[in-house]
XYZ file of C-alpha atoms in Angstrom:
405
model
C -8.426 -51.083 87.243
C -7.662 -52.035 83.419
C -4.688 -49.853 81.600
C -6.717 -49.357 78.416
C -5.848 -47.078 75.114
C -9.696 -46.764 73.669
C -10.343 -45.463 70.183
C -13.954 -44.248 69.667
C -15.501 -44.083 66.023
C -18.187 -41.934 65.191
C -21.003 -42.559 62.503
C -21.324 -38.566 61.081
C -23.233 -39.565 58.167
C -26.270 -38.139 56.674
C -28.466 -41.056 58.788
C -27.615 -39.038 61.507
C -29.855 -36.119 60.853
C -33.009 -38.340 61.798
C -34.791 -37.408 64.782
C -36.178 -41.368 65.613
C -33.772 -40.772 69.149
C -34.029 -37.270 71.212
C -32.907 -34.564 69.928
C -31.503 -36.400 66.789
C -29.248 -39.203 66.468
C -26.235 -37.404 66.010
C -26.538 -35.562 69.396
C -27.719 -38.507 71.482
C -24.270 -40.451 70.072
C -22.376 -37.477 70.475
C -23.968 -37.336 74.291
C -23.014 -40.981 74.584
C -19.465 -40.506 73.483
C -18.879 -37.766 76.335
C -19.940 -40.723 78.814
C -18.101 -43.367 77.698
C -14.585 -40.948 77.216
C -15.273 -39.531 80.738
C -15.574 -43.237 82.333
C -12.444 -44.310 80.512
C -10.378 -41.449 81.606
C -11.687 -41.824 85.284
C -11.251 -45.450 85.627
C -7.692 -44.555 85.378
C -5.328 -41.699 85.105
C -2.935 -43.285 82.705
C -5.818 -44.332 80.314
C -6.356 -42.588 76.992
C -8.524 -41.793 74.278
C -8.882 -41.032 70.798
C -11.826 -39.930 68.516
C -12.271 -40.370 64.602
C -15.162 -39.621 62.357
C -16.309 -42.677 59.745
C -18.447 -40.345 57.444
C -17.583 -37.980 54.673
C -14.519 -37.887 52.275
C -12.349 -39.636 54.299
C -11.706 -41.019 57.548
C -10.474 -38.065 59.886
C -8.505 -38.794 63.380
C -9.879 -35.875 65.428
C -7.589 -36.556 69.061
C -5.859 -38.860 69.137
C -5.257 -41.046 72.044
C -4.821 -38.877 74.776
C -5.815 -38.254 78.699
C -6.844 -35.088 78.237
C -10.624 -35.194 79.009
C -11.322 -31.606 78.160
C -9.432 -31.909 74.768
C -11.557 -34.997 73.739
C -14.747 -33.225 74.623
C -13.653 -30.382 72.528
C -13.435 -31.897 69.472
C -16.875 -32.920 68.988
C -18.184 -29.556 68.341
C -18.703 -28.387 65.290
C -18.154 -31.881 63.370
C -19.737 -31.634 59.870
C -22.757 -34.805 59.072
C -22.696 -35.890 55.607
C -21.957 -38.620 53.139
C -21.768 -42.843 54.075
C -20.467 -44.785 56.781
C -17.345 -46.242 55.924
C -16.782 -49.003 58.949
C -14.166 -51.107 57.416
C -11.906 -47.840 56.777
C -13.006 -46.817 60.197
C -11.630 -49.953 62.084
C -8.395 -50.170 60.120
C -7.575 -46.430 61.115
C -8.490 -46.579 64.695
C -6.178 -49.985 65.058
C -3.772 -47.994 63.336
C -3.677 -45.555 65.782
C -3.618 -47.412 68.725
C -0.413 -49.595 67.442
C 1.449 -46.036 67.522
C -0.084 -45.722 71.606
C 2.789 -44.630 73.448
C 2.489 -46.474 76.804
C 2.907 -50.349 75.029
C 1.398 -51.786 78.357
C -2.441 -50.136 77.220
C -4.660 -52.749 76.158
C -6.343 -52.149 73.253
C -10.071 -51.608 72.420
C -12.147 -49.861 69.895
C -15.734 -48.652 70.038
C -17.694 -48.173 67.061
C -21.149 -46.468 66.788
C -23.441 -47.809 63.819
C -26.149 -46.223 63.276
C -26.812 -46.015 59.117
C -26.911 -48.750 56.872
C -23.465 -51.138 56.939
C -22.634 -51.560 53.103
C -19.324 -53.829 53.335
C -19.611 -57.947 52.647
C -19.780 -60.358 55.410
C -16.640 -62.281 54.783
C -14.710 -58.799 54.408
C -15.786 -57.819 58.078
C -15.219 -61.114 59.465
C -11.520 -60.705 57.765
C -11.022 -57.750 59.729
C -12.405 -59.080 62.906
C -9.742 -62.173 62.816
C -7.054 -59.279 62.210
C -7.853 -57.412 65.276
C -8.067 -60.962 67.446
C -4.665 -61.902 65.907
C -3.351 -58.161 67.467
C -5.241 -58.387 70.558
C -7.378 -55.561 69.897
C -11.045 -56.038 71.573
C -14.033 -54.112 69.745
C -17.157 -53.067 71.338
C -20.242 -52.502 68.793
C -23.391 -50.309 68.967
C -25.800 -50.801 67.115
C -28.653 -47.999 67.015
C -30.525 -45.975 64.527
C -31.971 -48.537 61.029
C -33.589 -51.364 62.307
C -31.957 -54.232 59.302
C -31.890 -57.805 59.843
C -28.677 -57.956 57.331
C -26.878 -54.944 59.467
C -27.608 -57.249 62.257
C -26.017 -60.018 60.797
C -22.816 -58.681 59.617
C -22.357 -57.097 63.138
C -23.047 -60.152 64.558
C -20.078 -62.178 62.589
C -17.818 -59.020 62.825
C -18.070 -59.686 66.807
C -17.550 -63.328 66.498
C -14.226 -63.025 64.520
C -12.765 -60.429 67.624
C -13.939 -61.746 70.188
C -11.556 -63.707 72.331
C -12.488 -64.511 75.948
C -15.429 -62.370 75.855
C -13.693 -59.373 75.829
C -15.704 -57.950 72.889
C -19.473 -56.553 73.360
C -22.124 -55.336 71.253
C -25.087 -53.760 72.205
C -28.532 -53.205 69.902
C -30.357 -50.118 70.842
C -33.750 -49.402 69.486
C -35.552 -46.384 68.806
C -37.519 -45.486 72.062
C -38.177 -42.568 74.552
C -34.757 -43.833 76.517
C -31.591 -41.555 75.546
C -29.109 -43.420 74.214
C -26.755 -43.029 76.936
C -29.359 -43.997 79.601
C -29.128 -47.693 77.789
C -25.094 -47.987 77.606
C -24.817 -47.171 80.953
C -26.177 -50.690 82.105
C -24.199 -52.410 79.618
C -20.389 -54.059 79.781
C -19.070 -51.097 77.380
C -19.368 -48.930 80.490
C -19.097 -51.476 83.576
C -16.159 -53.287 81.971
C -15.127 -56.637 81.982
C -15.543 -57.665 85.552
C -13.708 -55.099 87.257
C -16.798 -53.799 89.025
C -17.289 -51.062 87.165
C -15.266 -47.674 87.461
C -16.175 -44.863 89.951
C -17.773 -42.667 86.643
C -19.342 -45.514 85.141
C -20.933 -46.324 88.444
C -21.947 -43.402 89.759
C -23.821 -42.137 86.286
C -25.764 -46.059 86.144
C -26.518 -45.015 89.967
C -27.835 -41.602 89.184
C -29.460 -43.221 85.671
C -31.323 -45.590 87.889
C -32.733 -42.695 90.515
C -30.719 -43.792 93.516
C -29.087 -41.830 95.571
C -25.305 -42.669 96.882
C -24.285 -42.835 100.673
C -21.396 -41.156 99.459
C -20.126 -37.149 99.906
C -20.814 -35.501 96.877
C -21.899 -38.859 95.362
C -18.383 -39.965 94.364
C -16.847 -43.233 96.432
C -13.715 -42.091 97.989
C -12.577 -45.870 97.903
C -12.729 -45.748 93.878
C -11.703 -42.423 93.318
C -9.618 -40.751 96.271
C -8.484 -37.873 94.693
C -11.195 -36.633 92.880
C -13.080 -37.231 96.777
C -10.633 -34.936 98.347
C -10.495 -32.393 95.767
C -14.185 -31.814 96.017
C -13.990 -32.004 100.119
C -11.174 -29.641 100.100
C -13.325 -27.220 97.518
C -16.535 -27.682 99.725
C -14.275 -26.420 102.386
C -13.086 -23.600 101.191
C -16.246 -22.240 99.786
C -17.621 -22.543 103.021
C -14.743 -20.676 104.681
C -15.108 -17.992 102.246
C -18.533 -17.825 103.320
C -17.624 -17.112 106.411
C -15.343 -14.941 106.110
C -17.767 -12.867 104.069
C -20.624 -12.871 106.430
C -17.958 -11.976 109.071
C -16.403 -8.685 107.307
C -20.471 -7.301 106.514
C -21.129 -7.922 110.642
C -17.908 -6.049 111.287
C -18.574 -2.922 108.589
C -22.067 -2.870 110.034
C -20.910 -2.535 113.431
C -18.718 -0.007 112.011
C -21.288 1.456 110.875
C -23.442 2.247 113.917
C -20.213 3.057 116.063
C -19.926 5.295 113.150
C -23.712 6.734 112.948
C -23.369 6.856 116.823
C -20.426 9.385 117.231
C -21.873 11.787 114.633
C -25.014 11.908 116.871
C -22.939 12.721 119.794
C -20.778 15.099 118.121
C -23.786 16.984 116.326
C -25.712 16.950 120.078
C -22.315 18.626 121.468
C -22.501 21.374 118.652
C -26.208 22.025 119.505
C -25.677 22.311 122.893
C -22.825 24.661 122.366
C -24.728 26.934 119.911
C -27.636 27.402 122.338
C -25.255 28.186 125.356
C -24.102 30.978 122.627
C -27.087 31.943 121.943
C -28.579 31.880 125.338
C -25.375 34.039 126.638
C -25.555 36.691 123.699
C -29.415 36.976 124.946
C -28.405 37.783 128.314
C -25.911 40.329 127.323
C -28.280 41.650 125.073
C -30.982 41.754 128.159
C -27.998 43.158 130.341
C -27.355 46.107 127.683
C -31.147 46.949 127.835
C -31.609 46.689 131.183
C -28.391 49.061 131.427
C -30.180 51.141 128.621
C -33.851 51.191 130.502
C -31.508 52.330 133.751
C -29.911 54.971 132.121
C -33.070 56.615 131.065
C -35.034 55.768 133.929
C -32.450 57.859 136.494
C -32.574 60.655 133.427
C -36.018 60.784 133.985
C -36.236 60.471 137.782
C -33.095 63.230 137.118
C -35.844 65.747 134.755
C -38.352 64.641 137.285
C -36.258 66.400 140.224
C -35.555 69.651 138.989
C -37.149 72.656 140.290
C -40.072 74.175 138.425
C -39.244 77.552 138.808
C -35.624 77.013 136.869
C -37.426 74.709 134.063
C -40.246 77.363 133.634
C -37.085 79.742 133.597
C -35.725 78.179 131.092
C -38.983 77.455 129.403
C -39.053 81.362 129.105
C -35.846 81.852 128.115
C -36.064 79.606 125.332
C -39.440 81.096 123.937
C -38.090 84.587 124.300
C -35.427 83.747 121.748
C -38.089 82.522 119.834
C -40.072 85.128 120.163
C -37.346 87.576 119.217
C -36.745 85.585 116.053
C -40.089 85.053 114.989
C -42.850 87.883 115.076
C -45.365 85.498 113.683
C -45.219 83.405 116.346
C -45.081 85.941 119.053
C -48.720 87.338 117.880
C -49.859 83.757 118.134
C -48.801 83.251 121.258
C -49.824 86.708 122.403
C -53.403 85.683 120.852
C -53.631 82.337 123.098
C -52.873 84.416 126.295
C -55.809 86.843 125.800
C -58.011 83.419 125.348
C -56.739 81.886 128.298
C -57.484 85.153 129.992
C -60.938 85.499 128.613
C -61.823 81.559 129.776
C -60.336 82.588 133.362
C -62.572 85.491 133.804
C -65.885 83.734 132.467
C -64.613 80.931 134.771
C -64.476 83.369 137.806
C -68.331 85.130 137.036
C -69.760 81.811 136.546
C -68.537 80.890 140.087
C -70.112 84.116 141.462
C -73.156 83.282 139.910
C -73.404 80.097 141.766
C -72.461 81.347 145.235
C -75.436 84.060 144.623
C -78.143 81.427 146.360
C -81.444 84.011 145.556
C -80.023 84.024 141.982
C -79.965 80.285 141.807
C -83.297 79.203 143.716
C -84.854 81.661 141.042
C -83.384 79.965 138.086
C -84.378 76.518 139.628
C -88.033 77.870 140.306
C -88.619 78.797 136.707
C -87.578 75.592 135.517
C -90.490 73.239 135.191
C -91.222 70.421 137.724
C -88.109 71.475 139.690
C -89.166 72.440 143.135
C -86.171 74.608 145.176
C -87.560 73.864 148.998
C -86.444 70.011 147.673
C -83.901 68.987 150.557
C -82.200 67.153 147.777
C -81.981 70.457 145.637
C -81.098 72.399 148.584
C -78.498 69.402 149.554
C -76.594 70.212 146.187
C -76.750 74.068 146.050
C -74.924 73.943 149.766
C -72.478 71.655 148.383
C -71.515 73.605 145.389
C -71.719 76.495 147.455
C -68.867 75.071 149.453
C -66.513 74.161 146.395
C -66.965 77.581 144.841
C -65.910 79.289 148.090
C -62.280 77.946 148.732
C -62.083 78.382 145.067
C -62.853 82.022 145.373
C -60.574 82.431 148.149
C -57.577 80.907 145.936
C -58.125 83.165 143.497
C -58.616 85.971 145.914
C -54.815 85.155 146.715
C -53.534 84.857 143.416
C -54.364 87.950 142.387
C -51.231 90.287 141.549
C -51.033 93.036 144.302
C -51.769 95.630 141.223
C -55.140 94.489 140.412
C -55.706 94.778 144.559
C -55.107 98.387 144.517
């Protein structure tokens, strides 16, 4: 792998705002500059690089020569187009810079992107080409954007008078569909000079062409060990984290329905023992009213026992008090005796009446279609002749011995 200090110079004039290469030109160099500074820094950790702009005031280092890939990357944002392309300045600064380098064993190179209209003379280019040779400085040229014959031709010389050993490319890209970077990748500025090509630079012309690397993660491990490993031993742990996720849900849902399954147990135990309460509060309740109905059942078979003559005694008692206390109510009941008398003594003539058989057999005669020699008439007369008689005779012995004398 080549120890290489690179300085990159930027075209930010106003030729950049044309839109002849997708999005514009300024963002498909600016694309092409994060390629080529991410190849150089990958071919090799001690390998740096530096970034200046060639438009505007003045020419204005913005990094230099470093191996910081993320602060090279950062100082392409927000860069401000406008003004001319000042390539001799341009060259002269960047060699500059890389004489000050601080590892002395960095070979040299510079990259320029042209891509507006190159005002300088020929000779005065081809003077600063024999400079750079004489220093050892190789200079890669692209050549995009204004398609001019003369632009061509100065480039052209300027590449003769640096180039020693072919060391020194440069590359015409025309206006096409193609992104600009697509087209470098293929070319020496990105392969090198017959090293094979770094890891970077080879896998973006693989993934530019569509194939597909036998590679993990598409990076050789032969080219690039560490950068293999680091994204084996990230793969790795983002699985195990993974795992270790999936395992903790399984547990807390397990958790769970150990969980769900005591609180069913415990609420069935607190249902069971609330309707053994209730259940045993009914049958004391049942007991009490069985002991209730028991008590007033043997009351009753108790009332049921006692003697008439002492309850009628009592009765009499009781209403005599009454009685003594209340005249009203001893001419009412003195008025419902007389009645009961009176219904008594009809009671008794009516069944006089009906053992009289000539006074019967004439009422039946005078009753119309009623014949008294009927056996069935006769039948009934006899029988109610019988039930008046023992009737008679009870209240033949009721009767108070007074009412027999």
């Amino acid at each position: 792998m080549v120890l290489e200090a690179t300085m990159i110079c930027i075209d930010n004039s106003e030729w950049m705002r044309n839109g002849d290469y997708a999005p514009s030109r300024f963002q498909a160099q600016a694309d092409a500059v994060n390629l080529i500074c991410g190849a150089k820094t990958q071919s090799n950790p001690e390998n740096t690089v530096g970034v200046l702009t060639m438009a505007g005031k003045r020419v204005r280092v913005l990094v230099t020569p470093t191996s910081d890939l993320g602060k090279i990357l950062a100082c392409m944002h927000g860069l401000e187009i406008g003004g001319e392309m000042n390539l001799a300045a341009g060259i002269q600064v960047a060699q500059l810079a890389l004489k000050h380098r601080q590892n002395k064993k960095q070979q040299q190179r510079i990259i320029v992107f042209a891509g507006s209209v190159v005002k300088h003379e020929k000779k005065t280019l081809e003077m600063i080409g024999r400079k750079l040779k004489k220093n050892s400085v190789a200079l890669d040229i692209i050549n995009f954007g204004e398609e001019d014959e003369e632009k061509s031709e100065k480039l052209e010389a300027l590449l003769a008078a640096v180039n020693n050993n072919d060391t020194s490319h440069i590359v015409h890209v025309p206006a096409g569909p193609s992104a600009l970077s697509d087209v470098l990748i293929s070319t020496p500025i990105f392969t090198g000079d017959g090293e094979g090509g770094s890891g970077f630079a080879a896998a973006a012309a693989a993934a530019a062409a569509g194939g597909v690397s036998g590679f993990d993660f598409g990076v050789d491990p032969n080219l690039d060990p560490e950068l293999a490993l680091a994204l084996r031993v990230s793969m790795e742990e983002e699985r195990a984290r993974q795992e270790a996720a999936a395992k903790k849900a399984a547990e807390d849902s397990s958790k769970q329905g150990k969980g769900a399954e005591e609180q069913s147990s415990s609420q069935d135990a607190t249902m069971t023992e609330r309707a053994s309460a209730v259940t045993s509060e009914a049958e004391n309740k049942s007991v009490d009213f069985m002991d209730d109905d028991n008590a007033l059942l043997q009351q009753a078979l108790a009332m049921s026992m006692d003697e008439p003559a002492s309850s009628h005694d009592m009765r009499d008692t009781d209403m005599s008090e009454v009685v003594a206390d209340d005249p009203e109510l001893a001419l009412a009941l003195q008025m419902s005796v007389q009645e009961g008398e009176k219904d008594s003594a009809s009671d008794k003539d009516m069944s006089k009446l009906l053992a009289d058989q000539s006074f019967v057999s004439s009422i039946l005669a005078s009753l119309p279609g009623v014949d008294p020699n009927d056996p069935s008439v006769r039948d009934l007369l006899a029988s109610m002749q019988n039930q008046s008689e023992p009737e008679q005779k009870k209240n033949e012995e009721n009767k108070p011995p007074n009412e027999e004398k």
